[in-house]
Coordinates of C-alpha atoms in Angstrom, one line a residue:
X529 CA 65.9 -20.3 21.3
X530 CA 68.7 -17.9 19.7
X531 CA 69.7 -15.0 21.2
X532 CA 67.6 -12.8 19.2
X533 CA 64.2 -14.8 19.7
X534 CA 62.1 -12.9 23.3
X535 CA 59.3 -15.1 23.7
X536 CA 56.0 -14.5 26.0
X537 CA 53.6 -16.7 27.1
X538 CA 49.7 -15.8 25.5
X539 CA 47.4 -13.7 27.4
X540 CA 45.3 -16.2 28.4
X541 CA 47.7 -19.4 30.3
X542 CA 46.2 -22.4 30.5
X543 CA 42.8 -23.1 32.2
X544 CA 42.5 -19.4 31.7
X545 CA 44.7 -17.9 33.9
X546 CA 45.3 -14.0 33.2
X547 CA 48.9 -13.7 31.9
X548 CA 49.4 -10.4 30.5
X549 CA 53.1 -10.1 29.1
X550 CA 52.2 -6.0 28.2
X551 CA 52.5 -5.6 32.5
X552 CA 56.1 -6.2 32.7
X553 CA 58.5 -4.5 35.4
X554 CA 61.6 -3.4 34.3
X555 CA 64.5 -5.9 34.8
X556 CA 63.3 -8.2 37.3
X557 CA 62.0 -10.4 34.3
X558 CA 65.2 -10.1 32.2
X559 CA 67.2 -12.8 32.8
X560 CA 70.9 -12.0 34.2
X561 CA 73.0 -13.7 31.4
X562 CA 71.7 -11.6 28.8
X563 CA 74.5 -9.6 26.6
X564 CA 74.2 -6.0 27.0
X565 CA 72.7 -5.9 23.1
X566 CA 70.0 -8.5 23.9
X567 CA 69.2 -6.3 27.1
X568 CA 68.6 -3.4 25.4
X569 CA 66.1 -5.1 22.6
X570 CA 64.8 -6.5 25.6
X571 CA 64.0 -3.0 27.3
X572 CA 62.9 -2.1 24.5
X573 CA 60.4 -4.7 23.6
X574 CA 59.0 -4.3 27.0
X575 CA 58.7 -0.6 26.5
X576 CA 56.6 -2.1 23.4
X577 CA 54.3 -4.0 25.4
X578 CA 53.7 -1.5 28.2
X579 CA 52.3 0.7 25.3
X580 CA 50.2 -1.7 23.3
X581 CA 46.6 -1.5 24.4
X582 CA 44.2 -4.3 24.8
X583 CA 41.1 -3.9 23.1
X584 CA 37.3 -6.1 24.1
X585 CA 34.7 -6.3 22.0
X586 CA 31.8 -8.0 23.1
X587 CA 28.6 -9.1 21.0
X588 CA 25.4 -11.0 21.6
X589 CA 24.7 -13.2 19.0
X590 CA 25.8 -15.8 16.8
X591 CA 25.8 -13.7 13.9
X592 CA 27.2 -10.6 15.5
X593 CA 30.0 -13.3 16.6
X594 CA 30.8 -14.7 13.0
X595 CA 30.6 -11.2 11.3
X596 CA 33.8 -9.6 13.8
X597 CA 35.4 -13.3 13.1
X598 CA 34.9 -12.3 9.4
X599 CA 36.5 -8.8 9.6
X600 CA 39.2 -9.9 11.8
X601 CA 40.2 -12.6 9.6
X602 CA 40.1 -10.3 6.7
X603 CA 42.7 -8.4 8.4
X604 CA 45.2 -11.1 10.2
X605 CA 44.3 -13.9 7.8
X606 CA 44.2 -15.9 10.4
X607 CA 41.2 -18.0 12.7
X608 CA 40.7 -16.8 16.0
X609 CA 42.4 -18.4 19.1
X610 CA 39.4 -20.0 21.4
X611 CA 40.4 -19.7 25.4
X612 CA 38.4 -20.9 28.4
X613 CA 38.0 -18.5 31.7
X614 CA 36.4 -20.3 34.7
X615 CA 33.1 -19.0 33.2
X616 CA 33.2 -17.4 29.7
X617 CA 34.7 -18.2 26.2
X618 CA 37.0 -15.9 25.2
X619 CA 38.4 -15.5 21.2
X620 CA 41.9 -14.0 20.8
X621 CA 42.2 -12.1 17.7
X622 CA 45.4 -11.7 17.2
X623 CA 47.5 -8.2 16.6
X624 CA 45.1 -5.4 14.3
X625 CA 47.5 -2.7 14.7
X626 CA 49.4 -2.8 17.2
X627 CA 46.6 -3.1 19.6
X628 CA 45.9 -6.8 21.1
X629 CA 41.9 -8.1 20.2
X630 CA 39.8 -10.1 22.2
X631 CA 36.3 -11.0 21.7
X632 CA 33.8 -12.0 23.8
X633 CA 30.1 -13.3 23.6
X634 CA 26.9 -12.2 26.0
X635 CA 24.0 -13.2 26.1
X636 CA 21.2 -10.9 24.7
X637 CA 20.0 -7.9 27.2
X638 CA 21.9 -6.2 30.5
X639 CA 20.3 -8.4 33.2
X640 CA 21.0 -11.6 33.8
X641 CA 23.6 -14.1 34.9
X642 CA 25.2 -14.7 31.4
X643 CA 24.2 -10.8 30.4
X644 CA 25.9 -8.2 29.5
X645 CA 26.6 -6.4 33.2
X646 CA 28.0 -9.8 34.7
X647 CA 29.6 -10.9 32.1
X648 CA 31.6 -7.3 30.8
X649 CA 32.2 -7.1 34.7
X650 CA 33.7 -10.3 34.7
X651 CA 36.1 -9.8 31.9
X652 CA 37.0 -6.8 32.8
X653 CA 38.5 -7.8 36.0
X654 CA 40.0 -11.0 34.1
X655 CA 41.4 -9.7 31.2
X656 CA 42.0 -5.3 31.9
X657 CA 41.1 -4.1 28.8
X658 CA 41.6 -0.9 28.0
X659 CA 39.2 -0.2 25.9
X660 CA 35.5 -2.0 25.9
X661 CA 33.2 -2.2 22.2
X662 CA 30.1 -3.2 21.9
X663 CA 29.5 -4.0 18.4
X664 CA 26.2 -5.7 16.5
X665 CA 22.9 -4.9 15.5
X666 CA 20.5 -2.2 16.9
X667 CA 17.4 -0.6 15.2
X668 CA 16.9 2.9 13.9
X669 CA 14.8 5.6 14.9
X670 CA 15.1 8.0 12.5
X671 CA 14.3 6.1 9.2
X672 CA 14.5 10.1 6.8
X673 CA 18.2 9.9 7.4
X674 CA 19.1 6.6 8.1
X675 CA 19.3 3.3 6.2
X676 CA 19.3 -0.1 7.3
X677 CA 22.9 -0.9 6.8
X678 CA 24.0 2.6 8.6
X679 CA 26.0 2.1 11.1
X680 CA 25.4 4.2 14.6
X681 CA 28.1 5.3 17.1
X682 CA 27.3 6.0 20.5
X683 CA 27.3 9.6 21.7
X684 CA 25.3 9.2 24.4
X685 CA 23.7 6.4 25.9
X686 CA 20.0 6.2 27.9
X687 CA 19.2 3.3 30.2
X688 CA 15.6 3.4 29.7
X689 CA 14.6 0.2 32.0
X690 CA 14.5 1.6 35.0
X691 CA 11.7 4.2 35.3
X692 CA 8.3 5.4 36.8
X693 CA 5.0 5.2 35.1
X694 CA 2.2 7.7 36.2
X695 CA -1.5 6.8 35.2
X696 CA -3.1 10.9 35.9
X697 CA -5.9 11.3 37.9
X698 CA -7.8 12.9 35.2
X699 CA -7.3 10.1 32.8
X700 CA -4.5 11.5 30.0
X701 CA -2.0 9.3 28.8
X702 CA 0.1 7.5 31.0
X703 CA 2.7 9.1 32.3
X704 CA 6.8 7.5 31.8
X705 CA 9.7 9.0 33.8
X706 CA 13.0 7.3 33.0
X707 CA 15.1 7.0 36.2
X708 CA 18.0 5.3 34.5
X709 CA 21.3 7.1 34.1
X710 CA 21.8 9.1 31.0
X711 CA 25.6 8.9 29.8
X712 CA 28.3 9.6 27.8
X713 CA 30.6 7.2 26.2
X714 CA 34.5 7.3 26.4
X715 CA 35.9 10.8 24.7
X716 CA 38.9 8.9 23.6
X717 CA 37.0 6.2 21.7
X718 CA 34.3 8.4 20.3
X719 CA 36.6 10.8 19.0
X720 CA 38.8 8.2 17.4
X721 CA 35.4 6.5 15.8
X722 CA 34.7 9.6 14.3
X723 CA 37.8 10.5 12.7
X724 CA 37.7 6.5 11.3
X725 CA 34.7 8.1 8.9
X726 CA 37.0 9.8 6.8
X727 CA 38.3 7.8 4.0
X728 CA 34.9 5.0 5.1
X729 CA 33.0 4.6 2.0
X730 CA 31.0 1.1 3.0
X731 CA 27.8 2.8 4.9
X732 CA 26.9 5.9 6.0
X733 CA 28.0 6.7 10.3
X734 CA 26.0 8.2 11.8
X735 CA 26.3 9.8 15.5
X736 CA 23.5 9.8 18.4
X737 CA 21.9 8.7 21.6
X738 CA 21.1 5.1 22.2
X739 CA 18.4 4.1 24.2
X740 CA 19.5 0.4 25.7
X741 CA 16.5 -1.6 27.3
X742 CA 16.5 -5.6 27.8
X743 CA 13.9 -5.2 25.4
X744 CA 13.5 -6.7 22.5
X745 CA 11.5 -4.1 20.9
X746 CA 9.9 -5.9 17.6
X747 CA 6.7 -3.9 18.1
X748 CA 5.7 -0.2 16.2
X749 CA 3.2 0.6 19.1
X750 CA 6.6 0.1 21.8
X751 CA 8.8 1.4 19.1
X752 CA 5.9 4.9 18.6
X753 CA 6.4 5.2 22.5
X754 CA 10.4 5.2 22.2
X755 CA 10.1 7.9 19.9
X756 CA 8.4 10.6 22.2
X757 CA 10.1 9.1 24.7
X758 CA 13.3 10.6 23.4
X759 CA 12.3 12.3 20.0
X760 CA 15.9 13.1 19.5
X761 CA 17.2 9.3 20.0
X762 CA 19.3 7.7 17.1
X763 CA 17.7 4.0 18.0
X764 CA 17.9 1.5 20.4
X765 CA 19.9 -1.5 21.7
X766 CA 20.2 -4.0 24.3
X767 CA 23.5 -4.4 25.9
X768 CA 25.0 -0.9 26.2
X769 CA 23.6 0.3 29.7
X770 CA 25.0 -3.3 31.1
X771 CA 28.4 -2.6 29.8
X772 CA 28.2 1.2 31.4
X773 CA 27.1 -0.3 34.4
X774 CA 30.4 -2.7 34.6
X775 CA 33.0 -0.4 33.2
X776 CA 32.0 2.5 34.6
X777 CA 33.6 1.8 38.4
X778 CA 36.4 0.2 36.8
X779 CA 36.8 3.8 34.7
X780 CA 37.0 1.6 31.8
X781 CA 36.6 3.2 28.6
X782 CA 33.7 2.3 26.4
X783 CA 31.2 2.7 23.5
X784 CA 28.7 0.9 21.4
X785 CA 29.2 1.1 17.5
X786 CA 26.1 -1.4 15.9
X787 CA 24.8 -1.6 12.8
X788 CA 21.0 -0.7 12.1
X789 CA 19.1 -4.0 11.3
X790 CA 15.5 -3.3 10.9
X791 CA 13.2 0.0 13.1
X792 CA 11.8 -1.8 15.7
X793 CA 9.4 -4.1 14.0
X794 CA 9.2 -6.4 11.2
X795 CA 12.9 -7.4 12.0
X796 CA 14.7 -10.0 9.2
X797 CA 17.5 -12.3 9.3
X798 CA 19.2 -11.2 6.2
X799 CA 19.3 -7.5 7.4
X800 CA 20.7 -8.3 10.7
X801 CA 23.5 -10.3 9.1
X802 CA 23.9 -7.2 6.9
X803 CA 23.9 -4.8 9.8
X804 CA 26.4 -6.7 12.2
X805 CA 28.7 -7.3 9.2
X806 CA 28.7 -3.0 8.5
X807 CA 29.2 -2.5 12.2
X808 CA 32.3 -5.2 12.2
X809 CA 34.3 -4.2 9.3
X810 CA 34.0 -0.4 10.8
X811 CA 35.2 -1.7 14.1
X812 CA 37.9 -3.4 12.6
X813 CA 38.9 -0.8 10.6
X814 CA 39.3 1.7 13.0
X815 CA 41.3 -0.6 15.2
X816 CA 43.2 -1.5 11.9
X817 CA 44.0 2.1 11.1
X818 CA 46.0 2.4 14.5
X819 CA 43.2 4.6 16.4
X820 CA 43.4 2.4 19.7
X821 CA 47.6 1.5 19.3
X822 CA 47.9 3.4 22.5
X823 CA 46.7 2.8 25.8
X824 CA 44.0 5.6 26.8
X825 CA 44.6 7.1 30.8
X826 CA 42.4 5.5 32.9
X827 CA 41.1 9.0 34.1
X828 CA 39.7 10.7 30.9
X829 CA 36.6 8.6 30.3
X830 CA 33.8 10.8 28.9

Protein backbone atom coordinates (compact mmCIF):
# COMPACT_ATOMS: atom_id res chain seq x y z
CA UNK A 1 0.00 0.00 0.00
CA UNK A 2 1.58 3.62 -0.81
CA UNK A 3 1.60 6.21 1.38
CA UNK A 4 -1.32 7.87 0.01
CA UNK A 5 -3.67 4.73 -0.13
CA UNK A 6 -6.16 4.76 3.71
CA UNK A 7 -7.86 1.65 3.47
CA UNK A 8 -11.00 0.41 5.77
CA UNK A 9 -12.38 -2.75 6.13
CA UNK A 10 -16.42 -3.04 4.64
CA UNK A 11 -19.22 -2.41 6.97
CA UNK A 12 -20.17 -5.75 7.18
CA UNK A 13 -16.66 -8.17 8.31
CA UNK A 14 -16.91 -11.50 7.63
CA UNK A 15 -19.69 -13.79 9.02
CA UNK A 16 -21.37 -10.44 9.49
CA UNK A 17 -19.71 -8.90 12.09
CA UNK A 18 -20.62 -5.00 12.43
CA UNK A 19 -17.53 -3.01 11.43
CA UNK A 20 -18.37 0.42 10.88
CA UNK A 21 -15.10 2.45 9.71
CA UNK A 22 -17.55 5.99 9.89
CA UNK A 23 -17.06 5.38 14.13
CA UNK A 24 -13.48 6.11 14.31
CA UNK A 25 -11.76 7.88 17.49
CA UNK A 26 -9.32 10.28 16.81
CA UNK A 27 -5.74 9.02 16.70
CA UNK A 28 -5.84 5.86 18.50
CA UNK A 29 -6.40 4.11 15.01
CA UNK A 30 -3.72 6.14 13.14
CA UNK A 31 -0.81 4.36 13.07
CA UNK A 32 2.45 6.04 14.82
CA UNK A 33 4.81 6.02 11.69
CA UNK A 34 2.66 8.02 9.65
CA UNK A 35 4.43 11.42 8.22
CA UNK A 36 2.83 14.44 9.55
CA UNK A 37 1.14 14.98 5.75
CA UNK A 38 -0.32 11.47 5.71
CA UNK A 39 -1.66 12.32 9.31
CA UNK A 40 -3.42 15.09 8.45
CA UNK A 41 -5.31 13.35 5.19
CA UNK A 42 -5.84 10.90 7.73
CA UNK A 43 -7.74 13.25 10.27
CA UNK A 44 -9.20 14.40 7.72
CA UNK A 45 -10.68 11.41 6.11
CA UNK A 46 -11.86 10.34 9.44
CA UNK A 47 -13.54 13.73 9.87
CA UNK A 48 -15.18 12.35 6.40
CA UNK A 49 -16.46 9.31 7.76
CA UNK A 50 -17.77 10.54 11.10
CA UNK A 51 -20.02 12.74 8.87
CA UNK A 52 -21.28 10.38 6.19
CA UNK A 53 -24.58 8.94 7.25
CA UNK A 54 -25.79 5.44 6.77
CA UNK A 55 -28.95 5.09 5.17
CA UNK A 56 -31.53 1.44 5.42
CA UNK A 57 -34.05 0.88 3.23
CA UNK A 58 -36.08 -2.05 3.78
CA UNK A 59 -38.76 -3.69 1.38
CA UNK A 60 -40.99 -6.68 1.30
CA UNK A 61 -41.06 -8.30 -1.73
CA UNK A 62 -39.18 -9.67 -4.56
CA UNK A 63 -40.15 -7.06 -6.81
CA UNK A 64 -39.82 -4.18 -4.39
CA UNK A 65 -36.20 -5.80 -3.98
CA UNK A 66 -35.25 -5.82 -7.79
CA UNK A 67 -36.80 -2.38 -8.47
CA UNK A 68 -34.17 -0.42 -5.52
CA UNK A 69 -31.45 -2.93 -7.16
CA UNK A 70 -32.49 -1.32 -10.48
CA UNK A 71 -32.29 2.36 -9.36
CA UNK A 72 -29.20 1.86 -7.39
CA UNK A 73 -27.49 0.38 -10.18
CA UNK A 74 -28.60 3.12 -12.41
CA UNK A 75 -26.76 5.31 -10.12
CA UNK A 76 -23.36 3.44 -9.06
CA UNK A 77 -23.34 1.20 -12.08
CA UNK A 78 -22.51 -1.28 -10.15
CA UNK A 79 -24.38 -4.90 -8.51
CA UNK A 80 -25.01 -4.87 -5.04
CA UNK A 81 -22.64 -6.35 -2.44
CA UNK A 82 -24.73 -9.52 -0.74
CA UNK A 83 -23.61 -9.94 3.23
CA UNK A 84 -24.84 -12.50 5.79
CA UNK A 85 -25.92 -11.34 9.51
CA UNK A 86 -26.50 -14.28 11.96
CA UNK A 87 -30.13 -13.91 10.75
CA UNK A 88 -30.88 -11.56 7.77
CA UNK A 89 -29.38 -10.90 4.26
CA UNK A 90 -28.15 -7.70 3.92
CA UNK A 91 -27.30 -5.83 0.22
CA UNK A 92 -24.62 -3.08 0.39
CA UNK A 93 -25.20 -0.50 -2.16
CA UNK A 94 -22.42 1.18 -2.43
CA UNK A 95 -21.79 5.25 -2.01
CA UNK A 96 -25.21 7.41 -3.55
CA UNK A 97 -23.92 10.62 -2.47
CA UNK A 98 -22.02 10.64 -0.01
CA UNK A 99 -24.33 8.65 2.19
CA UNK A 100 -23.51 4.79 2.66
CA UNK A 101 -26.88 2.34 1.29
CA UNK A 102 -27.87 -0.73 2.61
CA UNK A 103 -30.89 -2.76 1.82
CA UNK A 104 -32.69 -5.11 3.46
CA UNK A 105 -35.61 -7.55 2.85
CA UNK A 106 -38.87 -8.36 5.33
CA UNK A 107 -41.20 -10.36 5.00
CA UNK A 108 -44.72 -8.93 4.22
CA UNK A 109 -46.74 -7.34 7.38
CA UNK A 110 -45.42 -5.98 11.04
CA UNK A 111 -45.95 -9.23 13.07
CA UNK A 112 -44.11 -11.96 12.82
CA UNK A 113 -40.69 -13.54 13.33
CA UNK A 114 -39.19 -12.57 9.80
CA UNK A 115 -41.60 -9.20 9.79
CA UNK A 116 -41.07 -5.98 9.66
CA UNK A 117 -40.86 -5.07 13.72
CA UNK A 118 -38.14 -7.97 14.35
CA UNK A 119 -36.48 -7.70 11.60
CA UNK A 120 -35.94 -3.46 11.42
CA UNK A 121 -35.29 -4.01 15.19
CA UNK A 122 -32.70 -6.33 14.47
CA UNK A 123 -30.78 -4.29 11.93
CA UNK A 124 -31.03 -1.46 13.65
CA UNK A 125 -29.09 -2.70 16.52
CA UNK A 126 -26.56 -4.50 13.91
CA UNK A 127 -25.99 -2.07 11.52
CA UNK A 128 -26.96 1.94 13.28
CA UNK A 129 -28.45 3.46 10.63
CA UNK A 130 -29.19 6.70 10.68
CA UNK A 131 -31.90 6.95 8.80
CA UNK A 132 -34.60 3.94 8.19
CA UNK A 133 -36.92 3.84 4.47
CA UNK A 134 -39.44 1.91 3.81
CA UNK A 135 -39.92 1.87 0.14
CA UNK A 136 -42.52 -0.44 -2.17
CA UNK A 137 -45.92 -0.60 -3.02
CA UNK A 138 -49.08 0.56 -1.10
CA UNK A 139 -52.64 1.26 -2.47
CA UNK A 140 -54.42 4.47 -2.77
CA UNK A 141 -57.36 5.85 -1.23
CA UNK A 142 -58.05 8.75 -2.94
CA UNK A 143 -58.42 7.62 -6.60
CA UNK A 144 -59.83 11.89 -7.89
CA UNK A 145 -56.27 12.93 -7.22
CA UNK A 146 -54.21 10.14 -7.38
CA UNK A 147 -52.90 7.74 -10.06
CA UNK A 148 -51.58 4.41 -9.87
CA UNK A 149 -47.99 5.12 -10.44
CA UNK A 150 -48.17 8.19 -7.74
CA UNK A 151 -45.89 7.83 -5.41
CA UNK A 152 -47.04 8.58 -1.48
CA UNK A 153 -44.75 10.00 1.30
CA UNK A 154 -45.47 9.43 4.74
CA UNK A 155 -46.79 12.38 6.84
CA UNK A 156 -48.28 10.63 9.30
CA UNK A 157 -48.66 7.10 9.93
CA UNK A 158 -51.89 5.06 11.67
CA UNK A 159 -51.40 1.62 13.13
CA UNK A 160 -54.86 0.43 12.55
CA UNK A 161 -54.49 -3.32 13.88
CA UNK A 162 -54.85 -2.91 17.18
CA UNK A 163 -58.41 -1.66 17.98
CA UNK A 164 -61.89 -2.19 19.63
CA UNK A 165 -64.93 -3.24 17.86
CA UNK A 166 -68.40 -2.32 19.42
CA UNK A 167 -71.64 -4.21 18.11
CA UNK A 168 -74.57 -1.29 19.88
CA UNK A 169 -77.14 -2.48 21.80
CA UNK A 170 -79.65 -1.10 19.51
CA UNK A 171 -78.29 -2.82 16.53
CA UNK A 172 -76.47 0.18 14.29
CA UNK A 173 -73.42 -0.54 12.64
CA UNK A 174 -70.61 -1.94 14.31
CA UNK A 175 -68.69 0.09 16.10
CA UNK A 176 -64.38 0.34 15.29
CA UNK A 177 -62.13 2.28 17.71
CA UNK A 178 -58.46 2.12 16.62
CA UNK A 179 -56.20 1.89 19.74
CA UNK A 180 -52.99 1.82 17.73
CA UNK A 181 -50.56 4.80 17.93
CA UNK A 182 -51.06 7.58 15.51
CA UNK A 183 -47.51 9.05 14.43
CA UNK A 184 -45.44 11.20 12.75
CA UNK A 185 -42.57 10.30 10.62
CA UNK A 186 -38.97 11.76 10.96
CA UNK A 187 -39.01 15.86 10.36
CA UNK A 188 -35.66 15.55 8.86
CA UNK A 189 -36.54 12.91 6.24
CA UNK A 190 -39.94 14.23 5.44
CA UNK A 191 -38.74 17.60 4.81
CA UNK A 192 -35.80 16.46 2.74
CA UNK A 193 -38.49 14.09 0.62
CA UNK A 194 -40.41 16.97 -0.03
CA UNK A 195 -37.92 19.32 -1.24
CA UNK A 196 -36.60 16.07 -3.63
CA UNK A 197 -40.21 16.97 -5.66
CA UNK A 198 -38.84 19.94 -7.15
CA UNK A 199 -37.02 19.33 -10.34
CA UNK A 200 -39.15 15.31 -10.12
CA UNK A 201 -40.93 14.99 -13.24
CA UNK A 202 -41.44 10.85 -13.27
CA UNK A 203 -44.90 10.73 -11.17
CA UNK A 204 -46.80 12.93 -9.32
CA UNK A 205 -45.78 12.91 -4.95
CA UNK A 206 -48.12 13.16 -3.10
CA UNK A 207 -48.18 13.76 0.82
CA UNK A 208 -50.55 11.99 3.61
CA UNK A 209 -51.51 9.61 6.35
CA UNK A 210 -50.83 5.91 5.91
CA UNK A 211 -52.81 3.53 7.51
CA UNK A 212 -50.39 0.28 8.09
CA UNK A 213 -52.36 -3.10 8.99
CA UNK A 214 -50.79 -6.74 8.42
CA UNK A 215 -53.56 -6.76 6.05
CA UNK A 216 -53.60 -7.54 2.86
CA UNK A 217 -56.48 -5.54 1.91
CA UNK A 218 -57.54 -6.95 -1.73
CA UNK A 219 -61.17 -6.37 -0.86
CA UNK A 220 -63.54 -3.00 -1.81
CA UNK A 221 -66.01 -3.91 1.12
CA UNK A 222 -62.54 -3.79 3.71
CA UNK A 223 -61.14 -1.15 1.53
CA UNK A 224 -65.11 1.03 1.87
CA UNK A 225 -64.54 0.49 5.71
CA UNK A 226 -60.83 2.07 5.64
CA UNK A 227 -62.23 4.88 4.08
CA UNK A 228 -64.67 6.11 6.88
CA UNK A 229 -62.37 4.78 9.05
CA UNK A 230 -60.00 7.65 8.28
CA UNK A 231 -61.78 9.69 5.38
CA UNK A 232 -58.75 11.88 5.20
CA UNK A 233 -56.14 8.79 4.71
CA UNK A 234 -53.82 8.86 1.64
CA UNK A 235 -53.86 4.75 1.51
CA UNK A 236 -52.64 2.03 3.12
CA UNK A 237 -49.61 -0.32 3.67
CA UNK A 238 -48.19 -3.10 5.55
CA UNK A 239 -44.90 -2.60 7.15
CA UNK A 240 -44.72 1.00 8.35
CA UNK A 241 -46.26 0.69 12.06
CA UNK A 242 -43.52 -2.41 12.46
CA UNK A 243 -40.77 -0.20 11.49
CA UNK A 244 -42.21 2.75 14.00
CA UNK A 245 -42.52 0.21 16.47
CA UNK A 246 -38.52 -0.73 16.19
CA UNK A 247 -37.03 2.63 15.53
CA UNK A 248 -38.97 4.54 17.62
CA UNK A 249 -36.98 3.55 21.15
CA UNK A 250 -33.90 3.51 19.25
CA UNK A 251 -34.93 7.40 18.16
CA UNK A 252 -34.17 6.21 14.80
CA UNK A 253 -35.32 8.40 12.16
CA UNK A 254 -37.85 7.06 9.74
CA UNK A 255 -40.51 7.24 6.92
CA UNK A 256 -42.36 5.21 4.34
CA UNK A 257 -42.12 6.55 0.61
CA UNK A 258 -44.20 3.58 -1.62
CA UNK A 259 -45.60 3.71 -4.70
CA UNK A 260 -49.43 3.28 -5.31
CA UNK A 261 -50.04 -0.20 -7.05
CA UNK A 262 -53.72 -0.77 -7.29
CA UNK A 263 -56.95 0.75 -4.49
CA UNK A 264 -57.38 -2.07 -2.49
CA UNK A 265 -58.89 -4.59 -4.76
CA UNK A 266 -58.40 -5.99 -8.05
CA UNK A 267 -54.59 -5.69 -7.47
CA UNK A 268 -52.10 -6.62 -10.77
CA UNK A 269 -48.63 -7.64 -11.14
CA UNK A 270 -47.69 -5.30 -13.81
CA UNK A 271 -48.86 -2.24 -11.72
CA UNK A 272 -47.03 -3.33 -8.66
CA UNK A 273 -43.83 -3.63 -10.62
CA UNK A 274 -44.72 -0.11 -11.92
CA UNK A 275 -45.44 1.26 -8.54
CA UNK A 276 -42.28 -0.18 -6.62
CA UNK A 277 -40.13 0.95 -9.55
CA UNK A 278 -41.75 4.94 -9.09
CA UNK A 279 -41.23 4.65 -5.39
CA UNK A 280 -37.32 3.43 -5.97
CA UNK A 281 -35.99 5.79 -8.50
CA UNK A 282 -37.62 8.63 -6.06
CA UNK A 283 -35.76 7.15 -3.17
CA UNK A 284 -32.76 6.94 -4.95
CA UNK A 285 -32.87 10.17 -6.20
CA UNK A 286 -33.30 11.92 -3.19
CA UNK A 287 -30.44 10.11 -1.61
CA UNK A 288 -28.54 10.77 -4.94
CA UNK A 289 -29.26 14.55 -4.73
CA UNK A 290 -27.21 14.67 -1.37
CA UNK A 291 -30.53 15.09 0.95
CA UNK A 292 -29.32 12.43 3.57
CA UNK A 293 -25.10 13.26 3.13
CA UNK A 294 -25.29 14.23 6.66
CA UNK A 295 -26.04 12.44 9.72
CA UNK A 296 -29.42 13.67 11.30
CA UNK A 297 -29.21 14.26 15.52
CA UNK A 298 -30.56 11.48 17.11
CA UNK A 299 -32.89 13.86 19.10
CA UNK A 300 -35.04 15.66 16.46
CA UNK A 301 -37.17 12.77 15.23
CA UNK A 302 -40.66 14.01 14.35
Amino acid sequence: MSDTDVRFPSCLGPGGSHVRPARLVSGVDSPSHLRRDKMQRFREFEIDLNRRSRVLLLVATASEREAVFAAAKAVTGSEPTKRFLPHHTVYELGLIGDAEVLLAQTQPGAVGPGAAAITASALISRLGPDFLVVTGICFGLREAEQRLGDVIVCRQLRAIDHRKEIDPDDGGPRIVLIRGDFVSSSVTLFDRFRSAEVGWTATKVHYGTLLSSSALVDSRELRADLRRLDPEASGGEMEGAGVYAAAAPEKVDWIVVKGISDWGYDKDDAAQEAAAGNAAAFVIGTIRSGALDERASRASLG
